[in-house]
Short mmCIF file of C-alpha atoms in Angstrom, two decimals:
data_model
loop_
_atom_site.label_atom_id
_atom_site.label_comp_id
_atom_site.label_asym_id
_atom_site.label_seq_id
_atom_site.Cartn_x
_atom_site.Cartn_y
_atom_site.Cartn_z
CA UNK A 1 0.09 0.19 0.18
CA UNK A 2 1.40 3.55 -0.59
CA UNK A 3 2.59 5.35 1.89
CA UNK A 4 0.29 8.41 1.49
CA UNK A 5 -2.73 5.88 1.35
CA UNK A 6 -1.59 4.36 4.91
CA UNK A 7 -0.96 7.53 6.78
CA UNK A 8 -4.31 8.79 5.53
CA UNK A 9 -6.48 5.87 6.41
CA UNK A 10 -4.49 5.34 9.79
CA UNK A 11 -5.65 9.09 10.26
CA UNK A 12 -9.14 8.01 9.55
CA UNK A 13 -9.17 5.84 12.31
CA UNK A 14 -7.87 7.33 14.99
CA UNK A 15 -9.73 10.44 14.68
CA UNK A 16 -13.55 10.01 16.30
CA UNK A 17 -15.19 11.01 13.09
CA UNK A 18 -13.33 7.87 11.35
CA UNK A 19 -14.44 5.38 14.61
CA UNK A 20 -18.09 6.66 14.27
CA UNK A 21 -17.96 6.05 10.28
CA UNK A 22 -16.88 2.44 10.72
CA UNK A 23 -18.82 1.50 13.36
CA UNK A 24 -22.22 2.69 11.41
CA UNK A 25 -20.81 0.56 8.41
CA UNK A 26 -20.31 -2.50 10.48
CA UNK A 27 -23.89 -2.36 12.04
CA UNK A 28 -25.22 -1.35 8.53
CA UNK A 29 -23.74 -4.31 7.04
CA UNK A 30 -24.93 -6.35 10.23
CA UNK A 31 -28.51 -5.22 9.84
CA UNK A 32 -28.22 -5.37 5.98
CA UNK A 33 -27.15 -9.67 6.31
CA UNK A 34 -29.90 -9.90 8.88
CA UNK A 35 -32.02 -8.64 6.58
CA UNK A 36 -31.14 -11.65 3.83
CA UNK A 37 -31.40 -14.68 6.48
CA UNK A 38 -35.17 -13.81 8.20
CA UNK A 39 -38.41 -14.76 7.26
CA UNK A 40 -40.74 -12.62 6.71
CA UNK A 41 -42.44 -12.75 9.46
CA UNK A 42 -40.47 -10.81 11.49
CA UNK A 43 -41.18 -7.82 9.78
CA UNK A 44 -44.31 -8.32 10.89
CA UNK A 45 -45.86 -6.51 14.03
CA UNK A 46 -46.82 -8.77 16.87
CA UNK A 47 -50.06 -7.48 17.58
CA UNK A 48 -52.40 -6.23 14.90
CA UNK A 49 -54.26 -2.92 16.70
CA UNK A 50 -56.47 -2.93 14.91
CA UNK A 51 -57.55 -6.44 14.73
CA UNK A 52 -61.17 -6.66 16.24
CA UNK A 53 -61.30 -8.60 19.81
CA UNK A 54 -62.22 -12.16 19.87
CA UNK A 55 -65.14 -12.57 22.25
CA UNK A 56 -65.77 -16.09 24.54
CA UNK A 57 -69.23 -17.38 25.17
CA UNK A 58 -70.28 -19.88 26.56
CA UNK A 59 -72.67 -22.71 25.11
CA UNK A 60 -73.20 -25.82 27.29
CA UNK A 61 -74.35 -28.22 24.49
CA UNK A 62 -71.02 -27.67 22.64
CA UNK A 63 -68.44 -30.20 23.33
CA UNK A 64 -66.57 -27.85 25.88
CA UNK A 65 -68.87 -25.30 26.72
CA UNK A 66 -66.11 -22.64 25.22
CA UNK A 67 -67.37 -20.62 21.58
CA UNK A 68 -64.62 -19.07 20.33
CA UNK A 69 -66.38 -15.83 18.40
CA UNK A 70 -64.89 -13.08 16.91
CA UNK A 71 -67.94 -11.16 16.42
CA UNK A 72 -68.88 -8.46 19.35
CA UNK A 73 -71.25 -9.26 21.19
CA UNK A 74 -74.84 -7.94 19.60
CA UNK A 75 -76.37 -5.11 21.38
CA UNK A 76 -79.81 -6.04 23.96
CA UNK A 77 -83.20 -5.59 21.83
CA UNK A 78 -86.23 -5.16 23.78
CA UNK A 79 -89.17 -5.33 21.75
CA UNK A 80 -91.51 -2.05 21.90
CA UNK A 81 -93.52 -1.23 24.75
CA UNK A 82 -91.47 -4.42 26.88
CA UNK A 83 -88.83 -3.26 29.85
CA UNK A 84 -84.93 -2.48 29.06
CA UNK A 85 -83.00 -5.08 31.02
CA UNK A 86 -81.84 -2.90 33.32
CA UNK A 87 -84.92 -2.90 34.74
CA UNK A 88 -85.67 -6.09 34.13
CA UNK A 89 -82.55 -6.82 36.48
CA UNK A 90 -83.31 -4.10 39.25
CA UNK A 91 -86.61 -5.52 39.77
CA UNK A 92 -86.20 -9.31 40.37
CA UNK A 93 -83.75 -8.07 42.07
CA UNK A 94 -85.64 -6.05 44.49
CA UNK A 95 -88.18 -8.64 45.12
CA UNK A 96 -85.12 -11.45 45.28
CA UNK A 97 -83.69 -9.77 48.25
CA UNK A 98 -87.00 -8.74 49.93
CA UNK A 99 -87.32 -11.82 51.91
CA UNK A 100 -88.26 -10.66 55.12
CA UNK A 101 -91.43 -11.51 57.25
CA UNK A 102 -93.32 -13.21 53.85
CA UNK A 103 -94.01 -16.39 52.76
CA UNK A 104 -92.74 -18.31 50.34
CA UNK A 105 -95.48 -18.22 47.67
CA UNK A 106 -95.35 -14.45 48.21
CA UNK A 107 -91.56 -14.35 47.38
CA UNK A 108 -92.37 -16.39 44.64
CA UNK A 109 -94.89 -14.93 43.36
CA UNK A 110 -92.82 -10.69 43.62
CA UNK A 111 -90.11 -12.74 41.30
CA UNK A 112 -92.19 -14.80 39.05
CA UNK A 113 -93.28 -11.73 36.78
CA UNK A 114 -89.54 -10.83 35.94
CA UNK A 115 -88.77 -14.68 35.64
CA UNK A 116 -88.85 -17.75 32.49
CA UNK A 117 -90.69 -19.89 33.76
CA UNK A 118 -88.26 -22.06 33.88
CA UNK A 119 -86.43 -20.40 36.78
CA UNK A 120 -89.85 -20.15 38.43
CA UNK A 121 -90.46 -23.81 38.50
CA UNK A 122 -86.41 -23.95 39.73
CA UNK A 123 -86.95 -21.78 42.57
CA UNK A 124 -90.41 -23.02 43.11
CA UNK A 125 -90.45 -23.83 47.27
CA UNK A 126 -87.41 -22.07 48.15
CA UNK A 127 -87.67 -21.33 51.71
CA UNK A 128 -86.99 -16.44 51.73
CA UNK A 129 -85.61 -17.38 54.57
CA UNK A 130 -82.68 -18.86 52.54
CA UNK A 131 -81.98 -15.51 50.20
CA UNK A 132 -77.92 -14.38 51.23
CA UNK A 133 -78.77 -10.28 51.30
CA UNK A 134 -81.21 -7.41 52.05
CA UNK A 135 -81.44 -5.01 49.88
CA UNK A 136 -80.19 -3.93 46.06
CA UNK A 137 -77.84 -1.58 46.85
CA UNK A 138 -76.12 -0.52 43.12
CA UNK A 139 -77.88 -0.23 39.37
CA UNK A 140 -77.63 -3.13 37.06
CA UNK A 141 -74.88 -3.44 34.99
CA UNK A 142 -75.01 -5.36 31.64
CA UNK A 143 -72.69 -7.82 29.49
CA UNK A 144 -74.25 -8.67 26.41
CA UNK A 145 -73.05 -12.41 25.77
CA UNK A 146 -75.10 -12.62 22.00
CA UNK A 147 -78.41 -11.24 20.23
CA UNK A 148 -81.24 -11.84 23.06
CA UNK A 149 -79.02 -12.83 25.88
CA UNK A 150 -77.04 -10.59 28.48
CA UNK A 151 -75.84 -10.88 32.62
CA UNK A 152 -76.25 -8.41 34.76
CA UNK A 153 -74.53 -7.50 37.69
CA UNK A 154 -76.31 -5.93 40.70
CA UNK A 155 -74.29 -5.00 43.92
CA UNK A 156 -76.47 -5.93 47.22
CA UNK A 157 -75.45 -5.60 50.95
CA UNK A 158 -73.56 -8.96 51.65
CA UNK A 159 -72.19 -9.70 47.58
CA UNK A 160 -73.24 -9.79 43.93
CA UNK A 161 -76.18 -10.78 42.51
CA UNK A 162 -75.48 -12.46 39.17
CA UNK A 163 -78.44 -12.41 36.72
CA UNK A 164 -78.64 -13.65 33.20
CA UNK A 165 -81.29 -12.62 31.24
CA UNK A 166 -82.92 -13.94 27.57
CA UNK A 167 -85.65 -12.24 25.29
CA UNK A 168 -86.43 -14.82 23.03
CA UNK A 169 -89.57 -13.04 21.41
CA UNK A 170 -88.00 -9.25 22.84
CA UNK A 171 -89.58 -9.03 26.33
CA UNK A 172 -86.57 -9.72 29.05
CA UNK A 173 -87.06 -12.28 31.59
CA UNK A 174 -84.36 -13.31 33.97
CA UNK A 175 -83.40 -17.00 33.76
CA UNK A 176 -80.70 -18.04 35.89
CA UNK A 177 -79.11 -16.51 39.33
CA UNK A 178 -75.66 -17.10 40.90
CA UNK A 179 -74.97 -15.46 44.06
CA UNK A 180 -71.02 -14.54 45.53
CA UNK A 181 -70.78 -13.17 48.80
CA UNK A 182 -67.02 -12.27 48.36
#
């Protein structure tokens, strides 16, 4: 190598700018080589921010009870002239906690107008003294599950009452009751 060129390269490597240029060239070379060997998937984002959320529904008739659904839950629909699901849930919860000094028949008659026949039959003969709450302390919060199916959670003085409401004909009725004391 000619002495002039050798002195120029040696001077380049001794200056800060020269070192920076060499490091930049090395980084670009490594990145370029890495892209040659990378799969096409490596440049895709791990999460697509505009992809719709997947919801999970519980279907007891399905083999394992869980059905994945990419569509968002349907908005609850009510037939004209009938009560909204929130009102039905609140009325049912209020009748459910109204158990002091009432007979089993009177208690059952109170919940029956907002219950499906199936739930009404299931709760027939229940001793109202077994109801673990005395008053409703919050408004129902709805979680749409599907067209004509909604879960409503109602805070009561001793926990949370979860009601499953159905509306096969556009009229909302409570079809399932679960209480959680925690």
